[in-house]
Each structure stands twice: as structure tokens, then as C-alpha cells.
Amino acid sequence: MGFKSAVACLMVGAAAAWTPLGPNGREYEKQMKSDLYKMRIIKNEALTGDLNVLANATQKVSSRCSSGNTISCDHSETHISNRWVGYQVPLGTAPKGGWPFVILFHGWGLMNSEWCWYAQKNWNYGLYYKAETIKKLLDAGYGVITPDSSSELTYWDTNEEEYANSDLAKWDKSKDHAVVDDLVKHCKDGTFGPCNTKDIHAMGFSSGGYMSSRVAVNYGKSVFQSVSLMAGSYYYCYGSDCSDAIAKQVPSSVWDDHPPTLFLHGTRDGLVPTDTSEIYYNFIKNKGVETKRLTTNGKDHQWTANAPAQILAWVETHSSSKN
């Protein structure tokens, strides 16, 4: 059963091989819906009542984002390939050649790109650390792009069963291949501001982590200088259904072109087991790919507190603009 089929079963209450937090999948989904409703109310109240305060604070600290227990990042939005896309560039003058950029692929489970730019520290799923990651990137001189997936369940096409194989050419027919191509083209055309198309990076969580693997494998270092995967693994995996079998069928030239890869994972992840990222990490390490893997003890399927600093450091290490 593929990712789409498994999630469809979850949504109608049937048993599925791949469900959030294993047998507690339905409760997980119910909790996320409840949290999303509450978070939307809190966000709307904050943005209508305190927007001027946040804007003034942003100007004073020379950042696109507020700080403290609430992070709110000023950003623009557009639609590309019929997707909502949020984006922002750092304050100041762009370097020669344009800003380096990071594309963030959101995770499955109702938390689309809207929830990249605003979060409170007490929110579940580590969403605060996602917003903090964006803040750190912007403050350090990196533009950020946050596209939406096309599915109603907010997962990426790489989780579709038809793409879970070693025939990488099949990906060219996917909607998400088109959106990645369009994002790079719009970057080159200046839609997001001055953009250095030779210095683009990817990061993603959960389904977005799998999507980050997808762009690493299908586009390689010619497009992405580095990738960061949180709670994810190979582009063809979902949940505990993950092994090296397909990876071993992929031509070795693909792994030779695989961008440097950072893995971050909670040791108690009940949705994407921690050992699945370890399998991927060990495989590409043995292939000579520069890689690093960090786990956070006791954390479930969530953005972890070390993500903002670790992702920024990884991107900076592999940024052609900074080195």
C-alpha cells in the first residue's frame, strides 16, 4: 500500500500500514485538527491586534521576524503552478549574483506553508522551531521559499506509490516536478527578488523530508547545494516501510551527484521511525556523500529544538555565496 492509499484509509477510519503514530493514527489526526483550529484563532487575533507592534519590533532589531515566545515573519505570497507560495528575502542589499535561497517543503498533516511564518513557543509539533529556522536563515542572509503541496492531505507527490521505484524518469510526469522546475525558473526571473540560482538549498520535514530526498536524487548538486531532512528518509519510503532495496537499484552516478545531506530526528518518532533515516544516512555515507545525522532523545514526530542552528550551519557550510 502506498502513502496515498494509507492516508486515505486513515481518513475514513480504516486500518492502514502507514498511519501517524502507528495505531494511534486517528487520535493523532483528531488532535492535529483540534490544534490547527485553536492555532488559527490565536494567529488571527495576534495578527489583527498586534501587527503594528510586531512591525515596529522588526524594524528595531533589523530582522524580518519578531522574536521571543512568538515568532512572526513578514513575507510575501504568490501562486505558482496553482500553488500558494510564501517567500521573503533578507533585509539589506543583495550580494552580487543575488541572495542564496532555501526552499522549505512542509510536512504531512494539515500544517501547510501558511504555518512556516508564524508560531508560538507552546505550540505542538515543534512548529516554533520551524519559524525560528526561517528567522535564522533570513537574519543570516538567505532568502526563503515555502511552496504548498497540491494534495488536500498536504503530502508531496514523492509519497505516491507510482514514484516509489528506481525509475527516476517517471518523476518528470509528476505535478511536484513541475512546481520544482517552476520555482527555480521564477527564482531566475526575479519573482522572489534577486536570487542566486547557483546557491539553492532544500529542507523538509516528514513528507517534506521525503521530498527533500527526492530533489537530492532527481536534481542533484546542479540545482541544490545541500539538503536537510527532518523526520524523513529516502524519497520512496513512508513510515516504517523503508529499506535500501530501491536505493541499490538506482544508478551509482545519482549518488555521486547527491548533495551534502543533514539528518535530524527524534528518537521516539512514532510516525517515521528513527532507524529509517539511519538507513539512508549509512547508505549515502558509504557512497562518499558528505552527511551528518543528529538525533534528539525522547522527541516524537516534530521539529526539534536543534533544527534552527543545525540547518543554518549546514546551509552556510555548503553555500557557494558564503565560501
XYZ file of C-alpha atoms in Angstrom:
323
model
C 0.000 0.000 0.000
C 1.367 3.419 -0.994
C 1.362 6.600 1.024
C -1.782 7.968 -0.621
C -3.745 4.773 -0.049
C -2.594 4.516 3.547
C -3.571 8.091 4.349
C -6.904 7.635 2.593
C -7.603 4.662 4.832
C -6.674 6.726 7.836
C -9.056 9.494 6.844
C -12.007 7.091 6.670
C -11.026 5.306 9.839
C -9.825 2.058 8.293
C -6.683 0.209 9.285
C -3.607 1.196 7.316
C 0.001 0.073 7.088
C 1.199 3.655 7.330
C -0.578 5.817 9.877
C 0.587 8.742 12.012
C 1.959 7.455 15.290
C 1.183 3.861 14.377
C -2.029 2.515 15.972
C -2.781 5.965 17.403
C -3.090 7.484 13.940
C -6.722 8.526 14.188
C -6.167 10.168 17.559
C -3.137 11.962 16.149
C -5.177 13.275 13.242
C -8.009 14.352 15.546
C -5.561 16.175 17.816
C -3.932 17.953 14.879
C -7.294 19.183 13.607
C -8.167 20.489 17.054
C -4.786 22.174 17.451
C -4.951 23.695 13.987
C -8.341 25.254 14.757
C -7.045 26.764 18.016
C -3.823 27.943 16.413
C -5.668 29.690 13.604
C -7.748 31.653 16.107
C -4.648 32.642 18.089
C -2.775 33.631 14.946
C -5.624 35.760 13.596
C -6.033 37.551 16.910
C -2.308 38.250 17.121
C -2.006 39.490 13.561
C -5.039 41.785 13.831
C -4.324 43.112 17.306
C -0.544 43.254 17.402
C 0.563 43.640 13.781
C 1.838 47.186 14.247
C 3.735 46.184 17.375
C 5.365 43.305 15.537
C 6.239 45.541 12.603
C 7.870 48.127 14.853
C 9.797 45.416 16.668
C 11.012 44.071 13.349
C 12.351 47.473 12.341
C 14.161 47.963 15.655
C 16.014 44.651 15.576
C 16.717 44.761 11.827
C 15.029 41.447 11.184
C 12.144 40.283 9.050
C 10.851 38.374 12.078
C 9.828 39.141 15.627
C 11.405 37.120 18.415
C 10.526 35.855 21.873
C 7.685 33.465 22.662
C 6.032 34.349 19.350
C 7.809 34.430 16.009
C 6.062 36.221 13.174
C 7.930 36.743 9.914
C 6.944 39.325 7.353
C 6.616 37.679 3.957
C 5.092 37.985 0.513
C 2.987 35.437 -1.301
C 2.200 34.416 -4.840
C 0.774 31.454 -6.747
C 2.976 29.227 -8.883
C 1.695 26.127 -10.675
C -1.626 26.753 -8.907
C 0.126 26.540 -5.521
C 0.305 29.068 -2.714
C 3.939 30.069 -2.254
C 5.306 32.214 0.557
C 8.678 33.903 0.208
C 10.966 36.520 1.691
C 14.460 37.930 1.229
C 16.751 39.280 3.951
C 16.889 42.948 4.829
C 19.620 44.964 3.140
C 21.248 44.902 -0.260
C 21.547 41.615 -2.105
C 25.075 40.383 -2.770
C 26.442 40.297 -6.290
C 24.743 37.398 -8.019
C 21.651 37.585 -5.791
C 20.577 36.098 -2.484
C 21.161 32.412 -1.800
C 17.806 30.704 -1.200
C 16.403 27.811 0.809
C 13.200 26.033 -0.253
C 11.231 24.555 2.649
C 8.946 21.580 1.954
C 6.281 21.303 4.663
C 5.156 18.069 6.291
C 2.021 15.973 6.078
C -0.897 16.611 8.403
C -2.707 19.900 7.820
C 0.343 22.060 8.523
C 0.924 23.616 5.101
C 3.231 26.515 4.256
C 0.995 29.027 5.994
C 2.425 27.669 9.254
C 6.038 28.302 8.332
C 5.938 32.023 9.034
C 4.180 32.286 12.397
C 4.330 30.193 15.567
C 4.155 30.390 19.341
C 6.587 28.592 21.594
C 3.958 26.454 23.307
C 2.543 25.032 20.068
C 2.741 21.319 19.411
C 4.822 19.523 16.766
C 7.770 21.885 17.262
C 6.254 24.439 14.874
C 8.026 27.217 16.757
C 11.374 25.779 15.654
C 10.254 25.788 12.035
C 9.511 29.514 12.263
C 12.779 30.034 14.141
C 14.654 28.262 11.358
C 13.213 30.716 8.837
C 14.146 33.621 11.083
C 17.731 32.435 11.451
C 18.081 31.904 7.711
C 16.711 35.344 6.857
C 18.846 37.044 9.507
C 21.934 35.276 8.139
C 21.342 36.427 4.566
C 19.309 33.624 2.966
C 16.038 34.021 1.137
C 13.307 31.500 1.957
C 10.599 29.992 -0.264
C 7.731 27.894 1.138
C 5.570 26.206 -1.528
C 2.392 24.270 -0.794
C 1.908 20.692 -1.904
C -1.008 20.012 -4.235
C -2.762 17.258 -2.280
C -5.615 18.013 0.113
C -3.801 15.965 2.740
C -0.694 18.142 2.318
C 1.777 15.431 1.340
C 4.115 15.560 -1.636
C 3.896 13.513 -4.842
C 7.056 11.617 -3.958
C 4.889 9.690 -1.448
C 2.702 8.400 -4.279
C 3.148 4.693 -4.945
C 3.787 5.187 -8.665
C 7.015 7.070 -7.900
C 8.317 4.665 -5.244
C 10.823 2.950 -7.504
C 14.241 3.314 -9.109
C 12.897 4.659 -12.417
C 13.642 8.302 -11.697
C 12.406 9.413 -15.128
C 8.825 8.720 -14.026
C 9.082 11.692 -11.691
C 9.099 14.029 -14.709
C 5.354 13.436 -15.082
C 4.517 14.484 -11.524
C 2.950 17.794 -10.547
C 5.659 18.365 -7.975
C 8.392 18.033 -10.597
C 6.665 20.851 -12.453
C 6.495 23.016 -9.345
C 10.189 22.497 -8.510
C 11.094 23.452 -12.074
C 8.832 26.494 -11.874
C 10.282 27.597 -8.531
C 13.790 27.552 -9.981
C 12.620 29.399 -13.113
C 10.833 32.051 -11.044
C 13.932 32.385 -8.910
C 15.966 33.033 -12.053
C 13.360 35.505 -13.341
C 13.416 37.529 -10.123
C 9.929 36.710 -8.839
C 11.298 36.280 -5.315
C 13.772 39.149 -5.575
C 17.454 38.917 -6.531
C 18.131 35.171 -6.485
C 21.359 33.260 -6.941
C 20.232 30.145 -8.807
C 23.665 28.603 -8.237
C 23.121 28.661 -4.486
C 19.766 26.993 -3.734
C 19.218 24.594 -0.832
C 16.311 22.404 0.284
C 14.953 21.383 3.648
C 11.864 19.485 4.674
C 10.035 17.759 7.490
C 8.109 14.457 7.377
C 6.606 14.226 3.867
C 8.725 17.294 3.126
C 11.751 15.323 4.303
C 10.991 12.644 1.722
C 10.535 15.443 -0.811
C 13.955 16.813 0.100
C 15.387 13.393 -0.680
C 13.511 13.470 -3.976
C 15.095 16.752 -5.073
C 18.513 15.482 -3.964
C 18.158 12.372 -6.120
C 16.343 13.795 -9.147
C 18.036 17.199 -9.434
C 21.348 16.720 -7.641
C 24.064 19.265 -6.944
C 23.448 21.083 -10.213
C 20.326 22.580 -8.605
C 20.605 22.042 -4.836
C 23.808 22.732 -2.933
C 22.598 20.958 0.205
C 19.537 19.302 1.695
C 18.330 18.963 5.290
C 15.894 16.175 6.220
C 13.926 16.191 9.460
C 11.989 13.068 10.363
C 12.314 11.706 6.848
C 14.206 9.189 4.754
C 14.530 8.018 1.130
C 12.210 9.610 -1.419
C 10.314 6.317 -1.827
C 9.773 5.452 1.854
C 6.778 6.002 4.093
C 6.781 5.304 7.785
C 8.415 2.039 8.788
C 8.197 0.691 5.223
C 11.743 1.631 4.302
C 14.865 -0.226 3.185
C 17.886 0.128 0.889
C 16.394 -2.193 -1.728
C 15.333 0.513 -4.201
C 18.352 2.698 -3.474
C 20.627 -0.149 -4.559
C 18.872 -0.215 -7.947
C 19.466 3.488 -8.579
C 22.490 4.187 -10.842
C 25.663 4.991 -8.915
C 26.009 8.270 -10.823
C 22.946 9.544 -8.952
C 24.624 9.030 -5.600
C 27.801 10.649 -6.914
C 25.715 13.788 -7.542
C 23.761 13.626 -4.272
C 24.059 16.951 -2.364
C 25.507 17.066 1.161
C 22.734 15.929 3.493
C 21.842 16.693 7.110
C 19.504 14.365 9.043
C 17.637 15.427 12.209
C 15.333 13.008 14.016
C 13.620 12.443 17.367
C 14.387 9.066 18.962
C 10.724 8.424 19.810
C 9.253 9.236 16.422
C 6.140 7.078 16.144
C 5.348 8.176 12.604
C 8.682 7.958 10.810
C 10.846 5.554 12.856
C 14.303 6.880 13.670
C 16.098 3.914 12.118
C 14.750 4.806 8.663
C 16.880 7.948 8.497
C 19.825 5.943 9.808
C 19.464 3.534 6.874
C 19.618 6.417 4.392
C 22.457 8.123 6.263
C 24.633 4.996 6.297
C 23.952 4.272 2.635
C 24.982 7.670 1.280
C 27.891 7.905 3.722
C 29.254 4.665 2.270
C 28.768 6.206 -1.188
C 31.029 9.091 -0.228
C 28.304 11.726 0.196
C 29.055 14.344 2.833
C 26.470 13.794 5.533
C 25.660 14.319 9.209
C 22.965 12.819 11.409
C 21.771 14.036 14.815
C 19.052 12.543 16.984
C 17.204 14.183 19.872
C 16.434 11.876 22.792
C 12.803 11.436 23.767
C 11.302 13.560 20.968
C 8.429 12.367 18.811
C 7.490 13.352 15.240
C 8.276 17.058 15.405
C 10.677 19.842 14.594
C 13.418 19.602 17.198
C 14.997 22.485 19.125
C 18.387 21.995 17.445
C 16.953 22.401 13.937
C 17.362 26.207 13.552
C 21.051 26.280 14.456
C 21.975 22.986 12.779
C 20.220 23.740 9.491
C 21.705 27.229 9.283
C 25.188 25.847 9.962
C 24.730 23.142 7.321
C 23.498 25.593 4.707
C 26.293 28.055 5.458
C 28.921 25.329 5.201
C 27.735 24.430 1.700
C 26.725 27.837 0.391
C 28.736 28.864 -2.645
C 27.974 32.506 -1.841
C 29.457 32.254 1.636
C 32.535 30.180 0.847
